[in-house]
Amino acid sequence: MFTGISTPPNPQAQNQSQAQGQGQGQDPVCVIDTNKGRITIRLFKEYAPKTVDAFISMISEGFYNGLTFHRHEPGFVIQGGCPKGNGTGLYIDPKTNQPRMLLLETSPNVRHNAAGVVAMAHFPKNPHSASCQFYITLAPQQRLDFKYTIFGGVIDGMDTVFKITKGDKINSITMQN
């Protein structure tokens, strides 16, 4: 559960419990198919509506298909979704041909308190520069609270999350339902 409580002994079971709790039926779910397996994520539309809408839009465009996880920091995060594959790329809106930046969305109801928290990466010193890159925590990271937009949580596939290393491929991301 991503609500500021201590990390449970079994974060995946806690994440599954969160997915079955408040908001069930409202929150969309997506599946990331990687070369290491599947990761299922509940998207927190209530807490990060603009970020979730942008993420779903990029999924529907197939933006993430074929990209990689360009960052793996053991005990910290895996990060992917960079079109350049090196952490410097942005999403270019096909309608405007301009980079799309997302404003920081925070809530006291979601925190970096477990492995499996999904949030948008942004450029240093600019919390309103998130674009397309996302990360998944590998352990609690409370120091990131209120500095990054948490927009989801892994509800299945933490075994896959822990297998991912730098260069692993995002085959596709699809919406469930």
Coordinates of C-alpha atoms in Angstrom, one line a residue:
M1 CA 0.0 0.0 0.0
F2 CA 1.4 3.4 -1.0
T3 CA -0.1 5.5 1.9
G4 CA 2.8 6.3 4.1
I5 CA 2.7 3.2 6.2
S6 CA 5.8 1.1 6.8
T7 CA 6.8 -1.4 4.2
P8 CA 5.0 -4.7 4.7
P9 CA 6.9 -8.0 4.8
N10 CA 5.4 -8.9 1.4
P11 CA 5.1 -5.7 -0.7
Q12 CA 3.5 -7.5 -3.6
A13 CA 0.7 -8.8 -1.4
Q14 CA 0.3 -5.3 0.0
N15 CA 0.2 -3.8 -3.5
Q16 CA -2.4 -6.3 -4.5
S17 CA -4.4 -5.4 -1.4
Q18 CA -4.2 -1.7 -2.4
A19 CA -5.5 -2.6 -5.9
Q20 CA -8.5 -4.3 -4.4
G21 CA -9.2 -1.4 -2.0
Q22 CA -10.6 2.1 -2.5
G23 CA -10.9 3.1 -6.2
Q24 CA -11.3 -0.4 -7.5
G25 CA -13.2 -0.3 -10.7
Q26 CA -12.1 3.3 -11.3
D27 CA -8.4 3.0 -11.6
P28 CA -7.1 1.7 -15.0
V29 CA -4.6 -1.2 -15.1
C30 CA -1.8 -1.6 -17.6
V31 CA 0.6 -4.5 -18.4
I32 CA 4.2 -4.0 -19.3
D33 CA 5.5 -6.9 -21.4
T34 CA 9.3 -7.1 -21.1
N35 CA 12.0 -9.5 -22.3
K36 CA 12.1 -10.7 -18.6
G37 CA 8.4 -11.1 -18.1
R38 CA 5.2 -9.2 -17.3
I39 CA 4.5 -6.3 -14.9
T40 CA 1.0 -5.3 -14.0
I41 CA 0.4 -1.8 -12.8
R42 CA -2.6 -0.1 -11.2
L43 CA -2.7 3.5 -12.3
F44 CA -3.7 6.0 -9.6
K45 CA -6.1 8.3 -11.6
E46 CA -7.4 9.8 -8.4
Y47 CA -4.0 11.0 -7.2
A48 CA -2.3 11.9 -10.5
P49 CA -5.1 12.4 -13.1
K50 CA -3.1 14.4 -15.7
T51 CA -0.1 12.1 -15.5
V52 CA -2.2 9.0 -15.8
D53 CA -4.1 10.5 -18.8
A54 CA -0.7 11.3 -20.5
F55 CA 0.7 7.9 -19.7
I56 CA -2.4 6.2 -21.2
S57 CA -2.2 8.4 -24.3
M58 CA 1.4 7.4 -24.8
I59 CA 0.5 3.7 -24.4
S60 CA -2.3 4.0 -26.9
E61 CA 0.1 5.6 -29.4
G62 CA 2.5 2.7 -28.9
F63 CA 5.2 5.1 -27.7
Y64 CA 6.8 2.7 -25.2
N65 CA 6.9 -0.3 -27.5
G66 CA 10.4 -1.4 -28.2
L67 CA 12.1 1.1 -25.7
T68 CA 14.4 -0.1 -22.9
F69 CA 15.0 0.3 -19.3
H70 CA 18.1 2.5 -19.4
R71 CA 18.8 2.6 -15.7
H72 CA 19.1 0.0 -13.0
E73 CA 20.2 1.0 -9.5
P74 CA 20.2 -2.0 -7.2
G75 CA 18.1 -1.3 -4.1
F76 CA 16.8 1.9 -5.6
V77 CA 15.0 1.9 -9.0
I78 CA 14.7 0.7 -12.5
Q79 CA 13.9 3.4 -15.1
G80 CA 12.6 3.2 -18.6
G81 CA 10.7 5.0 -21.3
C82 CA 13.4 7.2 -22.8
P83 CA 13.1 7.4 -26.6
K84 CA 16.9 8.0 -26.8
G85 CA 17.7 5.1 -24.4
N86 CA 20.0 7.1 -22.3
G87 CA 17.8 9.2 -19.9
T88 CA 17.9 12.4 -21.9
G89 CA 14.9 11.9 -24.3
L90 CA 11.5 13.6 -24.1
Y91 CA 8.1 12.7 -25.5
I92 CA 7.4 14.9 -28.6
D93 CA 3.7 15.5 -29.0
P94 CA 2.8 14.5 -32.5
K95 CA 0.1 17.2 -32.7
T96 CA 2.4 20.1 -31.8
N97 CA 5.8 18.6 -32.6
Q98 CA 6.9 20.0 -29.2
P99 CA 8.1 18.3 -26.1
R100 CA 5.3 17.6 -23.6
M101 CA 6.1 18.3 -19.9
L102 CA 3.9 17.3 -17.0
L103 CA 3.4 19.3 -13.9
L104 CA 4.2 17.6 -10.6
E105 CA 1.2 16.0 -9.0
T106 CA 1.5 14.9 -5.3
S107 CA -0.8 13.5 -2.7
P108 CA -0.3 12.6 1.0
N109 CA -2.1 9.4 0.1
V110 CA 0.7 7.9 -2.0
R111 CA 4.3 7.6 -0.9
H112 CA 7.5 5.8 -1.9
N113 CA 7.2 3.4 1.0
A114 CA 7.6 0.0 -0.8
A115 CA 9.1 -1.7 -3.7
G116 CA 6.8 -1.4 -6.7
V117 CA 5.9 2.3 -6.6
V118 CA 5.6 3.7 -10.1
A119 CA 6.5 7.4 -10.7
M120 CA 7.5 9.8 -13.4
A121 CA 11.2 10.8 -13.6
H122 CA 12.1 14.4 -14.3
F123 CA 15.1 16.5 -14.9
P124 CA 17.1 17.6 -11.8
K125 CA 15.9 20.7 -10.1
N126 CA 12.8 21.0 -12.2
P127 CA 9.9 18.9 -10.7
H128 CA 7.6 20.1 -13.6
S129 CA 9.8 18.5 -16.3
A130 CA 8.4 15.0 -16.3
S131 CA 7.7 13.8 -19.9
C132 CA 7.7 10.1 -20.6
Q133 CA 10.3 8.4 -18.5
F134 CA 9.1 6.4 -15.5
Y135 CA 10.7 4.4 -12.7
I136 CA 9.7 1.6 -10.4
T137 CA 11.1 1.4 -6.9
L138 CA 13.1 -1.6 -5.8
A139 CA 12.8 -0.7 -2.1
P140 CA 11.2 2.0 0.0
Q141 CA 12.5 5.5 -1.1
Q142 CA 10.8 8.0 1.3
R143 CA 13.4 10.7 0.4
L144 CA 11.6 10.9 -3.0
D145 CA 8.2 11.7 -1.5
F146 CA 6.5 14.8 -2.8
K147 CA 9.4 15.4 -5.3
Y148 CA 8.1 13.0 -8.0
T149 CA 4.6 12.2 -9.3
I150 CA 3.6 8.8 -8.1
F151 CA 1.0 7.5 -10.6
G152 CA 0.8 3.8 -10.0
G153 CA 1.8 0.7 -8.2
V154 CA 2.8 -2.8 -9.2
I155 CA 0.1 -5.3 -8.4
D156 CA 1.7 -8.3 -10.1
G157 CA 5.1 -9.1 -11.5
M158 CA 7.5 -7.8 -8.8
D159 CA 9.6 -10.9 -9.6
T160 CA 10.0 -9.5 -13.1
V161 CA 10.8 -6.0 -11.7
F162 CA 13.7 -7.5 -9.7
K163 CA 15.1 -9.3 -12.8
I164 CA 15.3 -6.2 -15.0
T165 CA 18.7 -4.7 -15.6
K166 CA 20.0 -1.9 -17.8
G167 CA 19.2 -2.5 -21.5
D168 CA 16.2 -4.8 -20.9
K169 CA 13.5 -4.2 -23.4
I170 CA 9.9 -3.0 -23.0
N171 CA 8.2 -5.1 -25.7
S172 CA 4.9 -3.4 -25.2
I173 CA 2.7 -1.6 -22.7
T174 CA -1.0 -2.3 -23.1
M175 CA -4.1 -1.3 -21.1
Q176 CA -6.1 -4.1 -19.4
N177 CA -9.9 -3.8 -19.9

